[in-house]
mmCIF file with all atom_site columns, C-alpha atoms in Angstrom:
data_model
loop_
_atom_site.group_PDB
_atom_site.id
_atom_site.type_symbol
_atom_site.label_atom_id
_atom_site.label_alt_id
_atom_site.label_comp_id
_atom_site.label_asym_id
_atom_site.label_entity_id
_atom_site.label_seq_id
_atom_site.pdbx_PDB_ins_code
_atom_site.Cartn_x
_atom_site.Cartn_y
_atom_site.Cartn_z
_atom_site.occupancy
_atom_site.B_iso_or_equiv
_atom_site.pdbx_formal_charge
_atom_site.auth_seq_id
_atom_site.auth_comp_id
_atom_site.auth_asym_id
_atom_site.auth_atom_id
_atom_site.pdbx_PDB_model_num
ATOM 1  C CA . UNK A 1 1  ? 56.258 -26.885 -2.169  1.00 0.00 ? 1  UNK A CA 1
ATOM 2  C CA . UNK A 1 2  ? 57.254 -25.473 1.176   1.00 0.00 ? 2  UNK A CA 1
ATOM 3  C CA . UNK A 1 3  ? 57.975 -21.737 1.660   1.00 0.00 ? 3  UNK A CA 1
ATOM 4  C CA . UNK A 1 4  ? 61.527 -20.676 0.840   1.00 0.00 ? 4  UNK A CA 1
ATOM 5  C CA . UNK A 1 5  ? 63.809 -17.694 1.421   1.00 0.00 ? 5  UNK A CA 1
ATOM 6  C CA . UNK A 1 6  ? 64.561 -16.040 -1.936  1.00 0.00 ? 6  UNK A CA 1
ATOM 7  C CA . UNK A 1 7  ? 66.162 -12.945 -3.429  1.00 0.00 ? 7  UNK A CA 1
ATOM 8  C CA . UNK A 1 8  ? 63.646 -10.641 -5.190  1.00 0.00 ? 8  UNK A CA 1
ATOM 9  C CA . UNK A 1 9  ? 64.666 -7.677  -7.375  1.00 0.00 ? 9  UNK A CA 1
ATOM 10 C CA . UNK A 1 10 ? 62.349 -5.496  -9.478  1.00 0.00 ? 10 UNK A CA 1
ATOM 11 C CA . UNK A 1 11 ? 63.806 -5.072  -12.985 1.00 0.00 ? 11 UNK A CA 1
ATOM 12 C CA . UNK A 1 12 ? 60.974 -3.054  -14.540 1.00 0.00 ? 12 UNK A CA 1
ATOM 13 C CA . UNK A 1 13 ? 62.693 0.352   -14.585 1.00 0.00 ? 13 UNK A CA 1
ATOM 14 C CA . UNK A 1 14 ? 66.424 -0.395  -14.705 1.00 0.00 ? 14 UNK A CA 1
ATOM 15 C CA . UNK A 1 15 ? 68.952 -3.204  -14.468 1.00 0.00 ? 15 UNK A CA 1
ATOM 16 C CA . UNK A 1 16 ? 70.162 -2.051  -11.046 1.00 0.00 ? 16 UNK A CA 1
ATOM 17 C CA . UNK A 1 17 ? 67.091 -1.702  -8.822  1.00 0.00 ? 17 UNK A CA 1
ATOM 18 C CA . UNK A 1 18 ? 66.334 -2.267  -5.167  1.00 0.00 ? 18 UNK A CA 1
ATOM 19 C CA . UNK A 1 19 ? 66.490 -5.911  -4.052  1.00 0.00 ? 19 UNK A CA 1
ATOM 20 C CA . UNK A 1 20 ? 65.411 -7.780  -0.948  1.00 0.00 ? 20 UNK A CA 1
ATOM 21 C CA . UNK A 1 21 ? 65.571 -11.155 0.740   1.00 0.00 ? 21 UNK A CA 1
ATOM 22 C CA . UNK A 1 22 ? 62.218 -12.571 1.815   1.00 0.00 ? 22 UNK A CA 1
ATOM 23 C CA . UNK A 1 23 ? 60.133 -15.707 2.188   1.00 0.00 ? 23 UNK A CA 1
ATOM 24 C CA . UNK A 1 24 ? 58.079 -16.760 -0.815  1.00 0.00 ? 24 UNK A CA 1
ATOM 25 C CA . UNK A 1 25 ? 55.386 -19.391 -1.138  1.00 0.00 ? 25 UNK A CA 1
ATOM 26 C CA . UNK A 1 26 ? 54.488 -21.436 -4.189  1.00 0.00 ? 26 UNK A CA 1
ATOM 27 C CA . UNK A 1 27 ? 51.315 -22.591 -5.869  1.00 0.00 ? 27 UNK A CA 1
ATOM 28 C CA . UNK A 1 28 ? 50.520 -26.303 -5.706  1.00 0.00 ? 28 UNK A CA 1
ATOM 29 C CA . UNK A 1 29 ? 52.111 -26.791 -9.132  1.00 0.00 ? 29 UNK A CA 1
ATOM 30 C CA . UNK A 1 30 ? 55.173 -24.718 -8.196  1.00 0.00 ? 30 UNK A CA 1
ATOM 31 C CA . UNK A 1 31 ? 54.728 -22.539 -11.295 1.00 0.00 ? 31 UNK A CA 1
ATOM 32 C CA . UNK A 1 32 ? 53.577 -19.434 -9.426  1.00 0.00 ? 32 UNK A CA 1
ATOM 33 C CA . UNK A 1 33 ? 55.464 -17.605 -6.679  1.00 0.00 ? 33 UNK A CA 1
ATOM 34 C CA . UNK A 1 34 ? 53.738 -15.438 -4.061  1.00 0.00 ? 34 UNK A CA 1
ATOM 35 C CA . UNK A 1 35 ? 55.469 -12.682 -2.106  1.00 0.00 ? 35 UNK A CA 1
ATOM 36 C CA . UNK A 1 36 ? 53.960 -9.782  -0.131  1.00 0.00 ? 36 UNK A CA 1
ATOM 37 C CA . UNK A 1 37 ? 50.589 -10.035 -1.841  1.00 0.00 ? 37 UNK A CA 1
ATOM 38 C CA . UNK A 1 38 ? 52.081 -10.238 -5.339  1.00 0.00 ? 38 UNK A CA 1
ATOM 39 C CA . UNK A 1 39 ? 51.762 -13.153 -7.722  1.00 0.00 ? 39 UNK A CA 1
ATOM 40 C CA . UNK A 1 40 ? 54.685 -13.945 -10.028 1.00 0.00 ? 40 UNK A CA 1
ATOM 41 C CA . UNK A 1 41 ? 54.756 -16.181 -13.098 1.00 0.00 ? 41 UNK A CA 1
ATOM 42 C CA . UNK A 1 42 ? 57.839 -17.427 -14.926 1.00 0.00 ? 42 UNK A CA 1
ATOM 43 C CA . UNK A 1 43 ? 59.040 -15.689 -18.089 1.00 0.00 ? 43 UNK A CA 1
ATOM 44 C CA . UNK A 1 44 ? 60.453 -19.075 -19.135 1.00 0.00 ? 44 UNK A CA 1
ATOM 45 C CA . UNK A 1 45 ? 63.975 -17.929 -19.890 1.00 0.00 ? 45 UNK A CA 1
ATOM 46 C CA . UNK A 1 46 ? 63.524 -14.162 -19.848 1.00 0.00 ? 46 UNK A CA 1
ATOM 47 C CA . UNK A 1 47 ? 66.426 -11.772 -20.479 1.00 0.00 ? 47 UNK A CA 1
ATOM 48 C CA . UNK A 1 48 ? 67.692 -10.033 -17.281 1.00 0.00 ? 48 UNK A CA 1
ATOM 49 C CA . UNK A 1 49 ? 64.442 -11.000 -15.541 1.00 0.00 ? 49 UNK A CA 1
ATOM 50 C CA . UNK A 1 50 ? 62.941 -14.417 -14.940 1.00 0.00 ? 50 UNK A CA 1
ATOM 51 C CA . UNK A 1 51 ? 59.475 -13.648 -13.502 1.00 0.00 ? 51 UNK A CA 1
ATOM 52 C CA . UNK A 1 52 ? 56.741 -11.068 -13.982 1.00 0.00 ? 52 UNK A CA 1
ATOM 53 C CA . UNK A 1 53 ? 54.119 -9.643  -11.627 1.00 0.00 ? 53 UNK A CA 1
ATOM 54 C CA . UNK A 1 54 ? 50.775 -10.966 -12.895 1.00 0.00 ? 54 UNK A CA 1
ATOM 55 C CA . UNK A 1 55 ? 48.886 -7.785  -11.927 1.00 0.00 ? 55 UNK A CA 1
ATOM 56 C CA . UNK A 1 56 ? 51.308 -5.052  -13.062 1.00 0.00 ? 56 UNK A CA 1
ATOM 57 C CA . UNK A 1 57 ? 53.386 -6.873  -15.688 1.00 0.00 ? 57 UNK A CA 1
ATOM 58 C CA . UNK A 1 58 ? 56.593 -5.614  -14.026 1.00 0.00 ? 58 UNK A CA 1
ATOM 59 C CA . UNK A 1 59 ? 59.594 -7.870  -14.485 1.00 0.00 ? 59 UNK A CA 1
ATOM 60 C CA . UNK A 1 60 ? 61.594 -9.338  -11.598 1.00 0.00 ? 60 UNK A CA 1
ATOM 61 C CA . UNK A 1 61 ? 64.719 -11.347 -10.947 1.00 0.00 ? 61 UNK A CA 1
ATOM 62 C CA . UNK A 1 62 ? 63.874 -14.008 -8.327  1.00 0.00 ? 62 UNK A CA 1
ATOM 63 C CA . UNK A 1 63 ? 66.464 -16.557 -7.266  1.00 0.00 ? 63 UNK A CA 1
ATOM 64 C CA . UNK A 1 64 ? 67.767 -18.502 -4.324  1.00 0.00 ? 64 UNK A CA 1
ATOM 65 C CA . UNK A 1 65 ? 70.049 -16.431 -2.084  1.00 0.00 ? 65 UNK A CA 1
ATOM 66 C CA . UNK A 1 66 ? 73.776 -17.038 -2.393  1.00 0.00 ? 66 UNK A CA 1
ATOM 67 C CA . UNK A 1 67 ? 75.936 -18.039 0.545   1.00 0.00 ? 67 UNK A CA 1
ATOM 68 C CA . UNK A 1 68 ? 78.484 -15.321 -0.315  1.00 0.00 ? 68 UNK A CA 1
ATOM 69 C CA . UNK A 1 69 ? 75.771 -12.621 -0.264  1.00 0.00 ? 69 UNK A CA 1
ATOM 70 C CA . UNK A 1 70 ? 76.350 -11.623 -3.901  1.00 0.00 ? 70 UNK A CA 1
ATOM 71 C CA . UNK A 1 71 ? 72.669 -11.868 -4.803  1.00 0.00 ? 71 UNK A CA 1
ATOM 72 C CA . UNK A 1 72 ? 72.274 -8.806  -7.016  1.00 0.00 ? 72 UNK A CA 1
ATOM 73 C CA . UNK A 1 73 ? 72.293 -9.623  -10.712 1.00 0.00 ? 73 UNK A CA 1
ATOM 74 C CA . UNK A 1 74 ? 74.456 -6.558  -11.491 1.00 0.00 ? 74 UNK A CA 1
ATOM 75 C CA . UNK A 1 75 ? 75.929 -5.515  -8.128  1.00 0.00 ? 75 UNK A CA 1
ATOM 76 C CA . UNK A 1 76 ? 74.945 -2.151  -6.690  1.00 0.00 ? 76 UNK A CA 1
ATOM 77 C CA . UNK A 1 77 ? 73.230 -0.996  -3.539  1.00 0.00 ? 77 UNK A CA 1
ATOM 78 C CA . UNK A 1 78 ? 72.655 -2.984  -0.360  1.00 0.00 ? 78 UNK A CA 1
ATOM 79 C CA . UNK A 1 79 ? 69.941 -5.597  -0.171  1.00 0.00 ? 79 UNK A CA 1
ATOM 80 C CA . UNK A 1 80 ? 67.214 -5.329  2.471   1.00 0.00 ? 80 UNK A CA 1
ATOM 81 C CA . UNK A 1 81 ? 66.318 -8.457  4.440   1.00 0.00 ? 81 UNK A CA 1
ATOM 82 C CA . UNK A 1 82 ? 62.745 -8.917  5.662   1.00 0.00 ? 82 UNK A CA 1
ATOM 83 C CA . UNK A 1 83 ? 62.593 -8.924  9.449   1.00 0.00 ? 83 UNK A CA 1
ATOM 84 C CA . UNK A 1 84 ? 60.735 -12.266 9.601   1.00 0.00 ? 84 UNK A CA 1
ATOM 85 C CA . UNK A 1 85 ? 63.600 -14.101 7.812   1.00 0.00 ? 85 UNK A CA 1
ATOM 86 C CA . UNK A 1 86 ? 66.638 -12.124 9.007   1.00 0.00 ? 86 UNK A CA 1
ATOM 87 C CA . UNK A 1 87 ? 67.819 -14.538 11.707  1.00 0.00 ? 87 UNK A CA 1
ATOM 88 C CA . UNK A 1 88 ? 67.186 -17.670 9.611   1.00 0.00 ? 88 UNK A CA 1
ATOM 89 C CA . UNK A 1 89 ? 68.964 -16.111 6.603   1.00 0.00 ? 89 UNK A CA 1
ATOM 90 C CA . UNK A 1 90 ? 72.118 -15.317 8.588   1.00 0.00 ? 90 UNK A CA 1
ATOM 91 C CA . UNK A 1 91 ? 72.077 -18.667 10.407  1.00 0.00 ? 91 UNK A CA 1
ATOM 92 C CA . UNK A 1 92 ? 71.255 -21.099 7.588   1.00 0.00 ? 92 UNK A CA 1
ATOM 93 C CA . UNK A 1 93 ? 72.287 -19.369 4.353   1.00 0.00 ? 93 UNK A CA 1
ATOM 94 C CA . UNK A 1 94 ? 75.134 -17.053 5.298   1.00 0.00 ? 94 UNK A CA 1
ATOM 95 C CA . UNK A 1 95 ? 76.175 -19.085 8.346   1.00 0.00 ? 95 UNK A CA 1
ATOM 96 C CA . UNK A 1 96 ? 79.375 -21.098 8.919   1.00 0.00 ? 96 UNK A CA 1
ATOM 97 C CA . UNK A 1 97 ? 81.000 -22.743 5.909   1.00 0.00 ? 97 UNK A CA 1
#
């Protein structure tokens, strides 16, 4: 699978944690996601989180970014966008309707 811009939010400590938009890559099977040196596996239908960090066990919500910018699972603080995807995110995902 080709790399993709996704929304990533750590859910290990609370429902309303810091989230970010960044580019992820996938394993050949597509079952593992890689982002910033972390490896994530699916929880297969987890509650309030859908992936976990293989090394730490922390739970994450990882999903495709929404055109309306409402990416956070439970609202809250602003979302940070990685510098290497910022322009592409605003042009292709949040761009004209």
